[in-house]
Amino acid sequence: MRAALIGAGRIARHHLACIRALPGVELAAVCDLSPVAAEVTAERSGARRWFTDHRAMLAEVAPDVVHVTAPPHVHYALASDALAAGSHVIVEKPAAADLDDVRRLLELAADSGRHLVENHNYLFNAPVLALRDLLRAGQLGDVVHVEVAMCLDILVEGSPFADRNLPHPALGLPGGAIADFLPHLASLAHVFVASHHTAHAVWRRHGAGPLVADEFRGLVDAEHGTAMLSFSANGRPDLFSVRVSGTRGRATAGLFEPRLVVERLRDVPRPLLPTINGLSEGRTAVGAAVGSLARKFRGGPGGYEGLWLLIERTYAAIAEGADPPVSPADIEAVHHLIADLTINAPEAA
Amino acid sequence: MRVLVTGAGGFLGRHVVRALHRRGHEVVALLRPAADIAAIEAVEAVEGVRVARADLRAPAGLAGALDGVHAVVHLAAAVSGDEDAQFAATVIGTERLLEAVAGSDVERFVLASSIAVYDWGSVDARLTEDSPTVQDVDALDRRGGYTVAKLWQERLTRRAAEQQGWELTILRPGFIWAAGREPLAGIGQTLGPLLLVLGPRRPLPITYVENCAERFAQAVDIPAAAGRTLNVIDPDTVSAWRFATEYLRRSRADGRCVPVPYRLGRAIAQLAGLTSRTAFGPGGRLPSILTLEHFEARFKPLDFPSERLRSVFRGPAPLTFAESLDLAYPRRADQR
């Protein structure tokens, strides 16, 4: 299969590293508005050709799969051009700026018989996959509630959100920088509780920094249970976790420092349950701490392991004519949730 | 001559603005939109300087800044941030600047590169302008963002010089130093109160910030500099040990120097590399000081002859090492 990529920025590096590692996939071309960015990316990734005009690339190269990794405000235009040219599309989140555009893209994909896969990478990180397996095996019972929590110092020096010389494009979105993280939070909630009925959001400016909002909480009532989504730019240390509460147990998947901690009902005398669960938790924590250190030395995808698996599964689905790892219904539901959570989001003046 | 200086508010830039002014040039100082007050004041303190504000990564930011400009001293670059941030700021920023220069009256262009572009592993005994730069794509990847950015910046600028027909001078400074900006990364590694001096007897490739700035200013108007690529390293040979001990004594910083033989440090880096490859294969990652290419680029014992620089600029650096020390740490000098 022949792949092409549009937008040679930071996230492109991870897409390209994965494409390089996939057997049977050739990187046919890369494209960026900056000639030097396109040229360097082609040289370093082994792409056969480079372009600065994506339409010329689509016409001349006719790639089977196009990765759209340009800044968010051009995702819609690039993805629709690629679909119209007959390519399957793997697009970075958010697939488009609003729900209407997302729906239009999905229609276009359906009409052209091509896959549109949005990068919901964290669904495919090992701890989340393990959590999904636990649920499938019935170990946690039925889902009651899911909490997706992220604490991230997005104004730390060197962060693209802290660059006062070249404001990050996400700062202009409703909700500002936090909006950039909502697809992650929403896709993780959706995978456990499915489509939402209602959603209520609290947006708050806690610090004196330049963000329109630096705290976000979203409370969601959905098909399989409730969900709480939260983002904090002030809480320390950094955290990214998904905690699923079920009728027979609870499990927390850590994403920044990968681990899965499980507390569940077991066939032991009731007074011993906290001890057994505690010992199990301790063993998991020690293993995860060592594993986390090893990961820093190992190289490879690191925290982007989910992206690698998502891309790998997408190519496999295309080759086999199977369903993609992220379905159009998933993408629509996630963006519907985001739209409802951002109704009252503050915007930059 | 009217000269545009990019990165004018930076560590080297402020000195280059002053050096150009001393040589009688009219300076347009380019500062980023969010430049701090100290940078603006430092530049505006120089008589007759015009300040322009733009971020080179933003399209169309340069409108007007190049009016009547006949020479550019391009210093703007990222010195920190991850590889992608450095690439965007340094290389894409240069691409945008060169696009703007294409439609201007510029005749001379002086680019600040770095001795980080050399392939230190393959250099024997003396590092000169003829030493090879990193060529191999994977080796370049291992050397990291700063070297990638500087090499591509050179490549782009050379191409533009050929296409647009102006005269290019590329200056590759060693570690540019001043008080508070000591070249500790080139000396060794701090470990709590200890300063481990790697290869204590080897010469340090350093240039005092005022000496370095003077070379950039000279490159604008000395005809012999046109078309040249020159390393900027001060002619006094200063060992890593001498610099480290002078720095600690004169700045009265707490700490002690501990000599570590170069071969010992290199053997540790090699062992770390071997362990990493055994455990994790070729994809394994190590802290930069334990990566052999980085280790050599920082500490390899080499001589740094400065004849070519002196022959082009007809003379030694304005300040000797002893004079630089006295200027850098004045209070201590007063007490003597």
mmCIF file of N, CA, C and O in Angstrom, chain B residues 184-258:
data_model
loop_
_atom_site.group_PDB
_atom_site.id
_atom_site.type_symbol
_atom_site.label_atom_id
_atom_site.label_comp_id
_atom_site.label_asym_id
_atom_site.label_seq_id
_atom_site.Cartn_x
_atom_site.Cartn_y
_atom_site.Cartn_z
ATOM 1 N N LEU B 184 29.341 25.552 30.387
ATOM 2 C CA LEU B 184 29.436 24.373 31.246
ATOM 3 C C LEU B 184 29.180 23.075 30.467
ATOM 4 O O LEU B 184 29.792 22.053 30.741
ATOM 5 N N ALA B 185 28.285 23.158 29.465
ATOM 6 C CA ALA B 185 27.982 21.956 28.677
ATOM 7 C C ALA B 185 29.227 21.464 27.944
ATOM 8 O O ALA B 185 29.359 20.277 27.663
ATOM 9 N N GLY B 186 30.137 22.382 27.640
ATOM 10 C CA GLY B 186 31.357 21.987 26.947
ATOM 11 C C GLY B 186 32.461 21.595 27.902
ATOM 12 O O GLY B 186 33.466 21.009 27.504
ATOM 13 N N ILE B 187 32.306 21.957 29.158
ATOM 14 C CA ILE B 187 33.344 21.646 30.154
ATOM 15 C C ILE B 187 33.136 20.248 30.716
ATOM 16 O O ILE B 187 34.069 19.469 30.847
ATOM 17 N N GLY B 188 31.901 19.937 31.073
ATOM 18 C CA GLY B 188 31.656 18.621 31.664
ATOM 19 C C GLY B 188 30.252 18.513 32.186
ATOM 20 O O GLY B 188 29.306 18.901 31.504
ATOM 21 N N GLN B 189 30.130 18.050 33.395
ATOM 22 C CA GLN B 189 28.815 17.774 33.947
ATOM 23 C C GLN B 189 28.787 18.232 35.397
ATOM 24 O O GLN B 189 29.687 17.901 36.161
ATOM 25 N N THR B 190 27.755 18.991 35.752
ATOM 26 C CA THR B 190 27.627 19.337 37.170
ATOM 27 C C THR B 190 26.910 18.201 37.874
ATOM 28 O O THR B 190 26.007 17.570 37.329
ATOM 29 N N LEU B 191 27.359 17.943 39.093
ATOM 30 C CA LEU B 191 26.801 16.847 39.877
ATOM 31 C C LEU B 191 26.728 17.376 41.302
ATOM 32 O O LEU B 191 27.723 17.361 42.027
ATOM 33 N N GLY B 192 25.566 17.915 41.689
ATOM 34 C CA GLY B 192 25.464 18.572 42.992
ATOM 35 C C GLY B 192 26.484 19.707 43.036
ATOM 36 O O GLY B 192 26.549 20.517 42.108
ATOM 37 N N PRO B 193 27.340 19.762 44.069
ATOM 38 C CA PRO B 193 28.311 20.852 44.165
ATOM 39 C C PRO B 193 29.550 20.610 43.307
ATOM 40 O O PRO B 193 30.435 21.464 43.235
ATOM 41 N N LEU B 194 29.622 19.463 42.657
ATOM 42 C CA LEU B 194 30.835 19.131 41.892
ATOM 43 C C LEU B 194 30.671 19.507 40.424
ATOM 44 O O LEU B 194 29.597 19.359 39.850
ATOM 45 N N LEU B 195 31.769 20.011 39.849
ATOM 46 C CA LEU B 195 31.816 20.221 38.408
ATOM 47 C C LEU B 195 32.813 19.215 37.854
ATOM 48 O O LEU B 195 34.032 19.358 38.054
ATOM 49 N N LEU B 196 32.297 18.167 37.227
ATOM 50 C CA LEU B 196 33.172 17.149 36.647
ATOM 51 C C LEU B 196 33.731 17.709 35.346
ATOM 52 O O LEU B 196 32.982 17.987 34.411
ATOM 53 N N VAL B 197 35.046 17.894 35.292
ATOM 54 C CA VAL B 197 35.665 18.472 34.098
ATOM 55 C C VAL B 197 36.164 17.321 33.233
ATOM 56 O O VAL B 197 37.122 16.631 33.580
ATOM 57 N N LEU B 198 35.482 17.126 32.091
ATOM 58 C CA LEU B 198 35.820 16.019 31.204
ATOM 59 C C LEU B 198 37.035 16.391 30.362
ATOM 60 O O LEU B 198 36.988 17.395 29.651
ATOM 61 N N GLY B 199 38.076 15.617 30.423
ATOM 62 C CA GLY B 199 39.271 15.905 29.628
ATOM 63 C C GLY B 199 39.847 17.255 30.035
ATOM 64 O O GLY B 199 39.817 18.202 29.255
ATOM 65 N N PRO B 200 40.360 17.355 31.251
ATOM 66 C CA PRO B 200 40.727 18.670 31.801
ATOM 67 C C PRO B 200 41.778 19.433 30.994
ATOM 68 O O PRO B 200 41.758 20.654 30.969
ATOM 69 N N ARG B 201 42.653 18.702 30.289
ATOM 70 C CA ARG B 201 43.752 19.410 29.596
ATOM 71 C C ARG B 201 43.393 19.853 28.179
ATOM 72 O O ARG B 201 44.122 20.598 27.550
ATOM 73 N N ARG B 202 42.287 19.373 27.656
ATOM 74 C CA ARG B 202 41.967 19.695 26.255
ATOM 75 C C ARG B 202 41.595 21.174 26.111
ATOM 76 O O ARG B 202 41.010 21.772 27.028
ATOM 77 N N PRO B 203 41.885 21.761 24.941
ATOM 78 C CA PRO B 203 41.497 23.161 24.714
ATOM 79 C C PRO B 203 39.975 23.269 24.569
ATOM 80 O O PRO B 203 39.348 22.387 23.994
ATOM 81 N N LEU B 204 39.413 24.338 25.086
ATOM 82 C CA LEU B 204 37.971 24.578 24.946
ATOM 83 C C LEU B 204 37.724 25.454 23.722
ATOM 84 O O LEU B 204 38.370 26.495 23.570
ATOM 85 N N PRO B 205 36.775 25.077 22.868
ATOM 86 C CA PRO B 205 36.459 25.935 21.710
ATOM 87 C C PRO B 205 35.516 27.059 22.133
ATOM 88 O O PRO B 205 34.317 26.959 21.983
ATOM 89 N N ILE B 206 36.069 28.137 22.664
ATOM 90 C CA ILE B 206 35.224 29.204 23.206
ATOM 91 C C ILE B 206 35.495 30.538 22.513
ATOM 92 O O ILE B 206 36.561 30.744 21.929
ATOM 93 N N THR B 207 34.517 31.395 22.585
ATOM 94 C CA THR B 207 34.715 32.772 22.127
ATOM 95 C C THR B 207 33.935 33.683 23.075
ATOM 96 O O THR B 207 32.768 33.410 23.381
ATOM 97 N N TYR B 208 34.613 34.704 23.554
ATOM 98 C CA TYR B 208 33.940 35.644 24.456
ATOM 99 C C TYR B 208 32.904 36.422 23.647
ATOM 100 O O TYR B 208 33.154 36.799 22.496
ATOM 101 N N VAL B 209 31.750 36.676 24.236
ATOM 102 C CA VAL B 209 30.623 37.218 23.464
ATOM 103 C C VAL B 209 30.986 38.501 22.710
ATOM 104 O O VAL B 209 30.557 38.693 21.567
ATOM 105 N N GLU B 210 31.831 39.344 23.289
ATOM 106 C CA GLU B 210 32.169 40.596 22.582
ATOM 107 C C GLU B 210 33.095 40.341 21.410
ATOM 108 O O GLU B 210 33.003 41.004 20.370
ATOM 109 N N ASN B 211 34.008 39.386 21.582
ATOM 110 C CA ASN B 211 34.871 39.008 20.462
ATOM 111 C C ASN B 211 34.043 38.444 19.321
ATOM 112 O O ASN B 211 34.228 38.783 18.151
ATOM 113 N N CYS B 212 33.118 37.579 19.685
ATOM 114 C CA CYS B 212 32.284 36.935 18.687
ATOM 115 C C CYS B 212 31.437 37.973 17.953
ATOM 116 O O CYS B 212 31.344 37.961 16.718
ATOM 117 N N ALA B 213 30.846 38.891 18.708
ATOM 118 C CA ALA B 213 29.996 39.930 18.117
ATOM 119 C C ALA B 213 30.804 40.793 17.147
ATOM 120 O O ALA B 213 30.317 41.173 16.075
ATOM 121 N N GLU B 214 32.034 41.086 17.510
ATOM 122 C CA GLU B 214 32.887 41.904 16.643
ATOM 123 C C GLU B 214 33.116 41.206 15.303
ATOM 124 O O GLU B 214 33.098 41.841 14.249
ATOM 125 N N ARG B 215 33.285 39.893 15.333
ATOM 126 C CA ARG B 215 33.491 39.140 14.082
ATOM 127 C C ARG B 215 32.246 39.220 13.192
ATOM 128 O O ARG B 215 32.367 39.337 11.970
ATOM 129 N N PHE B 216 31.081 39.146 13.801
ATOM 130 C CA PHE B 216 29.850 39.247 13.002
ATOM 131 C C PHE B 216 29.734 40.631 12.374
ATOM 132 O O PHE B 216 29.326 40.773 11.218
ATOM 133 N N ALA B 217 30.104 41.646 13.131
ATOM 134 C CA ALA B 217 30.021 43.006 12.596
ATOM 135 C C ALA B 217 31.042 43.206 11.476
ATOM 136 O O ALA B 217 30.742 43.806 10.436
ATOM 137 N N GLN B 218 32.246 42.653 11.675
ATOM 138 C CA GLN B 218 33.273 42.772 10.633
ATOM 139 C C GLN B 218 32.856 42.048 9.358
ATOM 140 O O GLN B 218 33.131 42.503 8.252
ATOM 141 N N ALA B 219 32.181 40.905 9.528
ATOM 142 C CA ALA B 219 31.814 40.090 8.364
ATOM 143 C C ALA B 219 30.893 40.853 7.411
ATOM 144 O O ALA B 219 30.845 40.568 6.219
ATOM 145 N N VAL B 220 30.179 41.843 7.935
ATOM 146 C CA VAL B 220 29.253 42.619 7.110
ATOM 147 C C VAL B 220 30.006 43.483 6.090
ATOM 148 O O VAL B 220 29.565 43.648 4.955
ATOM 149 N N ASP B 221 31.162 44.021 6.495
ATOM 150 C CA ASP B 221 31.792 45.002 5.603
ATOM 151 C C ASP B 221 33.219 44.678 5.180
ATOM 152 O O ASP B 221 33.814 45.414 4.402
ATOM 153 N N ILE B 222 33.811 43.600 5.685
ATOM 154 C CA ILE B 222 35.161 43.261 5.223
ATOM 155 C C ILE B 222 35.046 42.409 3.962
ATOM 156 O O ILE B 222 34.470 41.321 3.990
ATOM 157 N N PRO B 223 35.540 42.905 2.832
ATOM 158 C CA PRO B 223 35.330 42.197 1.565
ATOM 159 C C PRO B 223 35.856 40.764 1.594
ATOM 160 O O PRO B 223 35.233 39.866 1.012
ATOM 161 N N ALA B 224 36.965 40.523 2.296
ATOM 162 C CA ALA B 224 37.562 39.180 2.281
ATOM 163 C C ALA B 224 36.657 38.139 2.940
ATOM 164 O O ALA B 224 36.849 36.936 2.747
ATOM 165 N N ALA B 225 35.658 38.603 3.714
ATOM 166 C CA ALA B 225 34.783 37.644 4.406
ATOM 167 C C ALA B 225 33.713 37.085 3.477
ATOM 168 O O ALA B 225 33.121 36.048 3.761
ATOM 169 N N ALA B 226 33.462 37.768 2.357
ATOM 170 C CA ALA B 226 32.384 37.347 1.458
ATOM 171 C C ALA B 226 32.671 35.955 0.904
ATOM 172 O O ALA B 226 33.795 35.653 0.505
ATOM 173 N N GLY B 227 31.660 35.113 0.920
ATOM 174 C CA GLY B 227 31.788 33.774 0.361
ATOM 175 C C GLY B 227 32.525 32.799 1.265
ATOM 176 O O GLY B 227 32.792 31.671 0.863
ATOM 177 N N ARG B 228 32.859 33.222 2.485
ATOM 178 C CA ARG B 228 33.653 32.346 3.359
ATOM 179 C C ARG B 228 32.799 31.673 4.432
ATOM 180 O O ARG B 228 31.768 32.199 4.830
ATOM 181 N N THR B 229 33.274 30.512 4.886
ATOM 182 C CA THR B 229 32.719 29.842 6.059
ATOM 183 C C THR B 229 33.847 29.778 7.080
ATOM 184 O O THR B 229 34.915 29.248 6.786
ATOM 185 N N LEU B 230 33.611 30.348 8.250
ATOM 186 C CA LEU B 230 34.702 30.488 9.223
ATOM 187 C C LEU B 230 34.266 30.060 10.615
ATOM 188 O O LEU B 230 33.169 30.402 11.068
ATOM 189 N N ASN B 231 35.141 29.332 11.297
ATOM 190 C CA ASN B 231 34.899 29.025 12.707
ATOM 191 C C ASN B 231 35.273 30.244 13.534
ATOM 192 O O ASN B 231 36.275 30.906 13.249
ATOM 193 N N VAL B 232 34.480 30.549 14.527
ATOM 194 C CA VAL B 232 34.802 31.683 15.404
ATOM 195 C C VAL B 232 35.176 31.136 16.775
ATOM 196 O O VAL B 232 34.304 30.746 17.561
ATOM 197 N N ILE B 233 36.468 31.050 17.006
ATOM 198 C CA ILE B 233 36.995 30.560 18.279
ATOM 199 C C ILE B 233 38.151 31.490 18.638
ATOM 200 O O ILE B 233 38.988 31.808 17.781
ATOM 201 N N ASP B 234 38.163 31.968 19.877
ATOM 202 C CA ASP B 234 39.207 32.920 20.261
ATOM 203 C C ASP B 234 40.590 32.263 20.193
ATOM 204 O O ASP B 234 40.729 31.064 20.456
ATOM 205 N N PRO B 235 41.603 33.048 19.825
ATOM 206 C CA PRO B 235 42.920 32.454 19.573
ATOM 207 C C PRO B 235 43.651 31.948 20.826
ATOM 208 O O PRO B 235 44.451 31.031 20.719
ATOM 209 N N ASP B 236 43.396 32.525 22.005
ATOM 210 C CA ASP B 236 44.079 32.027 23.207
ATOM 211 C C ASP B 236 43.641 30.603 23.490
ATOM 212 O O ASP B 236 42.442 30.323 23.542
ATOM 213 N N THR B 237 44.595 29.718 23.689
ATOM 214 C CA THR B 237 44.231 28.345 24.040
ATOM 215 C C THR B 237 43.928 28.276 25.538
ATOM 216 O O THR B 237 44.770 28.602 26.367
ATOM 217 N N VAL B 238 42.685 27.902 25.846
ATOM 218 C CA VAL B 238 42.248 27.836 27.241
ATOM 219 C C VAL B 238 41.808 26.403 27.516
ATOM 220 O O VAL B 238 40.921 25.891 26.825
ATOM 221 N N SER B 239 42.413 25.763 28.491
ATOM 222 C CA SER B 239 42.019 24.376 28.775
ATOM 223 C C SER B 239 40.700 24.360 29.534
ATOM 224 O O SER B 239 40.312 25.345 30.176
ATOM 225 N N ALA B 240 40.016 23.209 29.453
ATOM 226 C CA ALA B 240 38.745 23.064 30.168
ATOM 227 C C ALA B 240 38.975 23.299 31.666
ATOM 228 O O ALA B 240 38.160 23.932 32.351
ATOM 229 N N TRP B 241 40.089 22.779 32.167
ATOM 230 C CA TRP B 241 40.390 22.913 33.594
ATOM 231 C C TRP B 241 40.596 24.379 33.977
ATOM 232 O O TRP B 241 40.067 24.855 34.972
ATOM 233 N N ARG B 242 41.345 25.102 33.118
ATOM 234 C CA ARG B 242 41.618 26.501 33.448
ATOM 235 C C ARG B 242 40.313 27.298 33.471
ATOM 236 O O ARG B 242 40.063 28.077 34.376
ATOM 237 N N PHE B 243 39.477 27.060 32.466
ATOM 238 C CA PHE B 243 38.226 27.807 32.437
ATOM 239 C C PHE B 243 37.393 27.503 33.676
ATOM 240 O O PHE B 243 36.869 28.403 34.335
ATOM 241 N N ALA B 244 37.282 26.201 33.994
ATOM 242 C CA ALA B 244 36.422 25.797 35.112
ATOM 243 C C ALA B 244 36.914 26.402 36.422
ATOM 244 O O ALA B 244 36.120 26.920 37.219
ATOM 245 N N THR B 245 38.222 26.372 36.650
ATOM 246 C CA THR B 245 38.738 26.882 37.925
ATOM 247 C C THR B 245 38.648 28.409 37.976
ATOM 248 O O THR B 245 38.292 28.985 39.004
ATOM 249 N N GLU B 246 38.950 29.073 36.842
ATOM 250 C CA GLU B 246 38.823 30.546 36.808
ATOM 251 C C GLU B 246 37.369 30.955 37.073
ATOM 252 O O GLU B 246 37.088 31.895 37.805
ATOM 253 N N TYR B 247 36.467 30.206 36.460
ATOM 254 C CA TYR B 247 35.036 30.518 36.612
ATOM 255 C C TYR B 247 34.615 30.376 38.072
ATOM 256 O O TYR B 247 33.983 31.274 38.637
ATOM 257 N N LEU B 248 34.971 29.269 38.688
ATOM 258 C CA LEU B 248 34.538 29.055 40.067
ATOM 259 C C LEU B 248 35.160 30.095 40.999
ATOM 260 O O LEU B 248 34.507 30.630 41.891
ATOM 261 N N ARG B 249 36.440 30.412 40.774
ATOM 262 C CA ARG B 249 37.130 31.358 41.647
ATOM 263 C C ARG B 249 36.553 32.765 41.470
ATOM 264 O O ARG B 249 36.190 33.431 42.429
ATOM 265 N N ARG B 250 36.417 33.179 40.213
ATOM 266 C CA ARG B 250 36.030 34.568 39.963
ATOM 267 C C ARG B 250 34.548 34.831 40.205
ATOM 268 O O ARG B 250 34.170 35.929 40.603
ATOM 269 N N SER B 251 33.706 33.852 39.902
ATOM 270 C CA SER B 251 32.273 34.082 40.110
ATOM 271 C C SER B 251 31.902 33.768 41.551
ATOM 272 O O SER B 251 30.778 34.018 41.967
ATOM 273 N N ARG B 252 32.857 33.229 42.275
ATOM 274 C CA ARG B 252 32.639 32.810 43.660
ATOM 275 C C ARG B 252 31.420 31.902 43.793
ATOM 276 O O ARG B 252 30.658 31.982 44.754
ATOM 277 N N ALA B 253 31.222 31.097 42.746
ATOM 278 C CA ALA B 253 30.149 30.102 42.824
ATOM 279 C C ALA B 253 30.612 28.986 43.756
ATOM 280 O O ALA B 253 31.799 28.701 43.845
ATOM 281 N N ASP B 254 29.670 28.404 44.468
ATOM 282 C CA ASP B 254 30.009 27.268 45.319
ATOM 283 C C ASP B 254 30.295 26.070 44.438
ATOM 284 O O ASP B 254 29.637 25.860 43.432
ATOM 285 N N GLY B 255 31.257 25.278 44.837
ATOM 286 C CA GLY B 255 31.493 24.065 44.065
ATOM 287 C C GLY B 255 32.973 23.754 43.959
ATOM 288 O O GLY B 255 33.821 24.564 44.335
ATOM 289 N N ARG B 256 33.246 22.567 43.445
ATOM 290 C CA ARG B 256 34.628 22.123 43.284
ATOM 291 C C ARG B 256 34.773 21.445 41.945
ATOM 292 O O ARG B 256 33.873 20.753 41.479
ATOM 293 N N CYS B 257 35.939 21.667 41.317
ATOM 294 C CA CYS B 257 36.197 20.993 40.050
ATOM 295 C C CYS B 257 36.807 19.620 40.320
ATOM 296 O O CYS B 257 37.676 19.482 41.187
ATOM 297 N N VAL B 258 36.349 18.631 39.582
ATOM 298 C CA VAL B 258 36.922 17.291 39.691
ATOM 299 C C VAL B 258 37.327 16.854 38.287
ATOM 300 O O VAL B 258 36.475 16.814 37.391
#
